[in-house]
Short mmCIF file of C-alpha atoms in Angstrom, two decimals:
data_model
loop_
_atom_site.label_atom_id
_atom_site.label_comp_id
_atom_site.label_asym_id
_atom_site.label_seq_id
_atom_site.Cartn_x
_atom_site.Cartn_y
_atom_site.Cartn_z
CA UNK A 261 284.89 57.53 159.23
CA UNK A 262 286.00 61.16 159.10
CA UNK A 263 287.12 60.89 155.45
CA UNK A 264 284.20 58.77 154.28
CA UNK A 265 281.16 60.03 152.48
CA UNK A 266 279.15 59.67 155.69
CA UNK A 267 281.03 61.18 158.61
CA UNK A 268 282.02 64.35 160.40
CA UNK A 269 283.49 66.09 157.37
CA UNK A 270 280.44 65.29 155.31
CA UNK A 271 278.22 66.51 158.12
CA UNK A 272 280.09 69.81 158.31
CA UNK A 273 279.80 70.35 154.58
CA UNK A 274 276.07 69.69 154.67
CA UNK A 275 275.05 71.58 157.81
CA UNK A 276 273.58 75.08 157.74
CA UNK A 277 274.11 78.28 159.74
CA UNK A 278 272.10 77.03 162.73
CA UNK A 279 274.26 73.90 162.95
CA UNK A 280 277.44 75.95 162.83
CA UNK A 281 276.09 78.26 165.55
CA UNK A 282 275.39 75.25 167.78
CA UNK A 283 278.89 73.91 167.17
CA UNK A 284 280.39 77.33 167.90
CA UNK A 285 278.45 77.68 171.16
CA UNK A 286 279.49 74.22 172.33
CA UNK A 287 283.11 74.94 171.40
CA UNK A 288 283.13 78.20 173.36
CA UNK A 289 281.53 76.45 176.35
CA UNK A 290 284.16 73.72 176.17
CA UNK A 291 287.05 76.23 176.11
CA UNK A 292 285.56 78.20 179.01
CA UNK A 293 284.99 75.11 181.14
CA UNK A 294 288.50 73.75 180.53
CA UNK A 295 289.99 77.16 181.28
CA UNK A 296 288.07 77.34 184.56
CA UNK A 297 289.05 73.78 185.43
CA UNK A 298 292.74 74.50 184.87
CA UNK A 299 292.60 77.87 186.64
CA UNK A 300 290.75 76.62 189.71
CA UNK A 301 292.95 73.53 189.95
CA UNK A 302 296.05 75.76 189.92
CA UNK A 303 294.35 78.06 192.44
CA UNK A 304 293.67 75.18 194.83
CA UNK A 305 297.26 73.96 194.55
CA UNK A 306 298.55 77.44 195.42
CA UNK A 307 296.10 77.79 198.31
CA UNK A 308 297.06 74.40 199.70
CA UNK A 309 300.78 75.11 199.51
CA UNK A 310 300.51 78.53 201.16
CA UNK A 311 297.96 77.40 203.74
CA UNK A 312 300.00 74.37 204.78
CA UNK A 313 303.02 76.56 205.52
CA UNK A 314 300.92 79.19 207.28
CA UNK A 315 299.07 76.69 209.48
CA UNK A 316 302.35 75.05 210.45
CA UNK A 317 303.57 78.43 211.73
CA UNK A 318 300.22 79.23 213.32
CA UNK A 319 300.31 76.08 215.44
CA UNK A 320 303.39 77.48 217.14
CA UNK A 321 301.54 80.64 218.21
CA UNK A 322 300.97 81.00 221.95
CA UNK A 323 300.07 84.69 222.28
CA UNK A 324 298.18 87.24 220.25
CA UNK A 325 301.42 89.19 219.72
CA UNK A 326 302.89 86.20 217.90
CA UNK A 327 299.76 86.00 215.76
CA UNK A 328 300.14 89.66 214.83
CA UNK A 329 303.72 89.07 213.70
CA UNK A 330 302.64 86.08 211.62
CA UNK A 331 299.79 88.04 210.07
CA UNK A 332 302.09 90.85 209.01
CA UNK A 333 304.64 88.39 207.62
CA UNK A 334 302.28 86.52 205.28
CA UNK A 335 300.30 89.63 204.26
CA UNK A 336 297.04 87.78 203.51
CA UNK A 337 298.32 85.40 200.82
CA UNK A 338 295.88 82.61 201.80
CA UNK A 339 292.34 82.31 203.22
CA UNK A 340 293.52 81.46 206.73
CA UNK A 341 295.77 84.52 206.89
CA UNK A 342 292.85 86.71 205.82
CA UNK A 343 290.68 85.18 208.55
CA UNK A 344 293.41 85.95 211.07
CA UNK A 345 293.38 89.55 209.84
CA UNK A 346 289.59 89.72 210.30
CA UNK A 347 289.89 88.59 213.89
CA UNK A 348 292.78 90.93 214.59
CA UNK A 349 291.00 93.95 213.10
CA UNK A 350 287.84 93.16 215.08
CA UNK A 351 289.83 93.07 218.32
CA UNK A 352 291.59 96.30 217.38
CA UNK A 353 288.22 97.96 216.75
CA UNK A 354 287.01 96.80 220.18
CA UNK A 355 290.09 98.20 221.88
CA UNK A 356 289.63 101.55 220.15
CA UNK A 357 285.96 101.59 221.13
CA UNK A 358 286.82 100.88 224.75
CA UNK A 359 289.38 103.68 224.80
CA UNK A 360 286.94 106.13 223.25
CA UNK A 361 284.03 104.95 225.36
CA UNK A 362 281.39 102.40 224.37
CA UNK A 363 278.77 105.16 224.13
CA UNK A 364 279.41 108.55 222.59
CA UNK A 365 278.96 111.64 224.66
CA UNK A 366 276.09 112.91 222.50
CA UNK A 367 274.11 109.73 223.12
CA UNK A 368 274.46 108.28 219.61
CA UNK A 369 275.69 104.77 218.98
CA UNK A 370 275.08 101.76 221.19
CA UNK A 371 276.81 100.04 224.05
CA UNK A 372 278.79 96.88 223.26
CA UNK A 373 277.59 94.44 225.91
CA UNK A 374 279.06 91.30 224.34
CA UNK A 375 282.48 91.83 222.71
CA UNK A 376 282.84 88.12 221.94
CA UNK A 377 279.78 88.26 219.68
CA UNK A 378 281.38 91.10 217.74
CA UNK A 379 284.55 89.08 217.14
CA UNK A 380 282.52 85.99 216.22
CA UNK A 381 280.50 87.98 213.70
CA UNK A 382 283.68 89.38 212.15
CA UNK A 383 285.13 85.89 211.77
CA UNK A 384 281.86 84.56 210.34
CA UNK A 385 281.89 87.43 207.84
CA UNK A 386 285.45 86.52 206.88
CA UNK A 387 284.50 82.88 206.32
CA UNK A 388 281.52 83.93 204.17
CA UNK A 389 283.75 86.16 202.04
CA UNK A 390 286.24 83.32 201.53
CA UNK A 391 283.37 81.04 200.50
CA UNK A 392 282.39 83.56 197.84
CA UNK A 393 285.93 83.56 196.51
CA UNK A 394 286.07 79.77 196.43
CA UNK A 395 282.76 79.55 194.59
CA UNK A 396 283.83 81.98 191.89
CA UNK A 397 283.32 80.36 188.49
CA UNK A 398 281.33 77.44 189.88
CA UNK A 399 278.08 78.78 188.42
CA UNK A 400 279.56 78.74 184.93
CA UNK A 401 280.76 75.16 185.35
CA UNK A 402 277.33 74.09 186.58
CA UNK A 403 275.65 75.90 183.68
CA UNK A 404 277.90 74.22 181.11
CA UNK A 405 277.34 70.81 182.69
CA UNK A 406 273.56 71.21 182.70
CA UNK A 407 272.94 72.98 179.38
CA UNK A 408 275.53 71.51 176.99
CA UNK A 409 273.62 68.20 176.47
CA UNK A 410 270.43 70.09 175.62
CA UNK A 411 272.24 72.39 173.20
CA UNK A 412 273.73 69.31 171.54
CA UNK A 413 270.27 67.70 171.44
CA UNK A 414 268.86 70.82 169.82
CA UNK A 415 271.61 70.61 167.20
CA UNK A 416 270.72 66.96 166.56
CA UNK A 417 267.02 67.71 166.18
CA UNK A 418 267.75 70.57 163.83
CA UNK A 419 270.20 68.51 161.79
CA UNK A 420 267.68 65.65 161.46
CA UNK A 421 265.02 68.11 160.37
CA UNK A 422 267.42 69.61 157.85
CA UNK A 423 268.41 66.16 156.56
CA UNK A 424 264.82 64.97 156.23
CA UNK A 425 263.95 68.08 154.28
CA UNK A 426 266.79 67.39 151.85
CA UNK A 427 265.68 63.75 151.49
CA UNK A 428 262.09 64.82 150.85
CA UNK A 429 263.17 67.25 148.14
CA UNK A 430 265.31 64.60 146.47
CA UNK A 431 262.44 62.04 146.60
CA UNK A 432 264.87 59.30 147.71
CA UNK A 433 263.64 57.74 150.94
CA UNK A 434 265.69 54.55 151.01
CA UNK A 435 267.22 53.34 154.27
CA UNK A 436 270.76 54.38 153.40
CA UNK A 437 269.59 57.87 152.46
CA UNK A 438 267.83 58.28 155.83
CA UNK A 439 270.25 56.46 158.18
CA UNK A 440 273.34 58.36 157.03
CA UNK A 441 272.11 61.90 157.76
CA UNK A 442 270.40 60.83 160.97
CA UNK A 443 273.59 59.16 162.18
CA UNK A 444 275.59 62.25 161.34
CA UNK A 445 273.11 64.41 163.25
CA UNK A 446 273.86 62.45 166.43
CA UNK A 447 277.35 63.99 166.33
CA UNK A 448 275.78 67.08 167.90
CA UNK A 449 274.49 65.08 170.88
CA UNK A 450 277.86 63.38 171.33
CA UNK A 451 279.61 66.75 171.22
CA UNK A 452 277.24 68.13 173.84
CA UNK A 453 278.03 65.21 176.15
CA UNK A 454 281.75 65.67 175.48
CA UNK A 455 281.46 69.26 176.69
CA UNK A 456 279.16 68.48 179.62
CA UNK A 457 280.80 65.47 181.30
CA UNK A 458 284.19 67.08 182.17
CA UNK A 459 282.42 70.18 183.49
CA UNK A 460 280.12 68.06 185.66
CA UNK A 461 282.96 65.96 187.09
CA UNK A 462 285.04 69.06 187.78
CA UNK A 463 282.10 70.81 189.43
CA UNK A 464 281.49 67.89 191.79
CA UNK A 465 285.21 67.66 192.62
CA UNK A 466 285.48 71.39 193.34
CA UNK A 467 282.34 71.31 195.50
CA UNK A 468 283.94 68.61 197.62
CA UNK A 469 287.23 70.54 197.86
CA UNK A 470 285.34 73.68 198.84
CA UNK A 471 283.39 71.82 201.51
CA UNK A 472 286.57 70.44 203.07
CA UNK A 473 288.33 73.80 202.93
CA UNK A 474 285.35 75.61 204.45
CA UNK A 475 285.31 73.13 207.33
CA UNK A 476 288.99 73.80 207.94
CA UNK A 477 288.40 77.57 207.88
CA UNK A 478 285.57 77.28 210.41
CA UNK A 479 287.81 75.31 212.77
CA UNK A 480 290.56 77.86 212.23
CA UNK A 481 288.15 80.71 213.00
CA UNK A 482 287.31 78.95 216.26
CA UNK A 483 291.02 78.80 217.12
CA UNK A 484 291.46 82.49 216.26
CA UNK A 485 288.53 83.41 218.49
CA UNK A 486 290.05 81.40 221.33
CA UNK A 487 293.39 83.12 220.83
CA UNK A 488 292.20 86.74 220.60
CA UNK A 489 289.04 86.56 222.67
CA UNK A 490 289.99 84.11 225.41
CA UNK A 491 293.77 84.07 225.35
CA UNK A 492 293.96 80.33 224.67
CA UNK A 493 297.14 79.06 222.98
CA UNK A 494 296.69 77.62 219.51
CA UNK A 495 298.65 74.44 220.13
CA UNK A 496 296.14 73.26 222.70
CA UNK A 497 294.71 74.59 225.92
CA UNK A 498 295.93 73.56 229.34
CA UNK A 499 293.91 71.58 231.85
CA UNK A 500 292.54 74.79 233.39
CA UNK A 501 291.29 76.13 230.02
CA UNK A 502 287.59 76.41 231.10
CA UNK A 503 288.54 78.55 234.12
CA UNK A 504 290.75 80.76 231.94
CA UNK A 505 287.96 81.16 229.41
CA UNK A 506 285.40 82.12 232.02
CA UNK A 507 287.78 84.60 233.62
CA UNK A 508 288.54 86.28 230.29
CA UNK A 509 284.87 86.48 229.32
CA UNK A 510 283.97 88.06 232.64
CA UNK A 511 286.84 90.52 232.26
CA UNK A 512 285.71 91.46 228.71
CA UNK A 513 282.20 92.10 229.93
#
């Protein structure tokens, strides 16, 4: 097919500048999407490996001091470690505010009446920032998946128009003269689908991976809040956990 008189090579020799521009755009989109697919897949593998080791160590934590040691050891090399840093920094800021006084002497500032809300907001901010990192490049994948078929369709329409013009000028309107160029023009549509389908499948797979990872980070943020804010051990609270939680909340207030 490729070496015949009616095929891809023949189509490339007969197409014009617009056709080559469409092919170039689709080729660039294909390279970008495959690069993003490979990069994000490698990124997820690295995150999973580092997070699995970190969470295994975090389950052994019983006090906030142990969490601080773990945080300094891993140095934020995974999303869960960065969330732990957010919670730790929020608690440190609260301790500094309590030492300096919740309200400044000149009357500026405001009184912190609910320290647990401050820590929760810091952890929620950390989760939101990790979501932004995970979604990096997803817009490009979605754009390639949604626009590549239409770009290929535009190339097909333009190629058919170009072929029909050539047939009209040659005054030869037989079936073989029409079917050949029209069939070649459909190469553009097929190329657009070839670019779009991998990007769409990868986008859906990464969305699912992101959703699962975000759920894990939210559960981890809850455990961090229990550790720093309520003094609950990570490995599981004791039978008197509600009483301990109430006592710590009352003490913080």
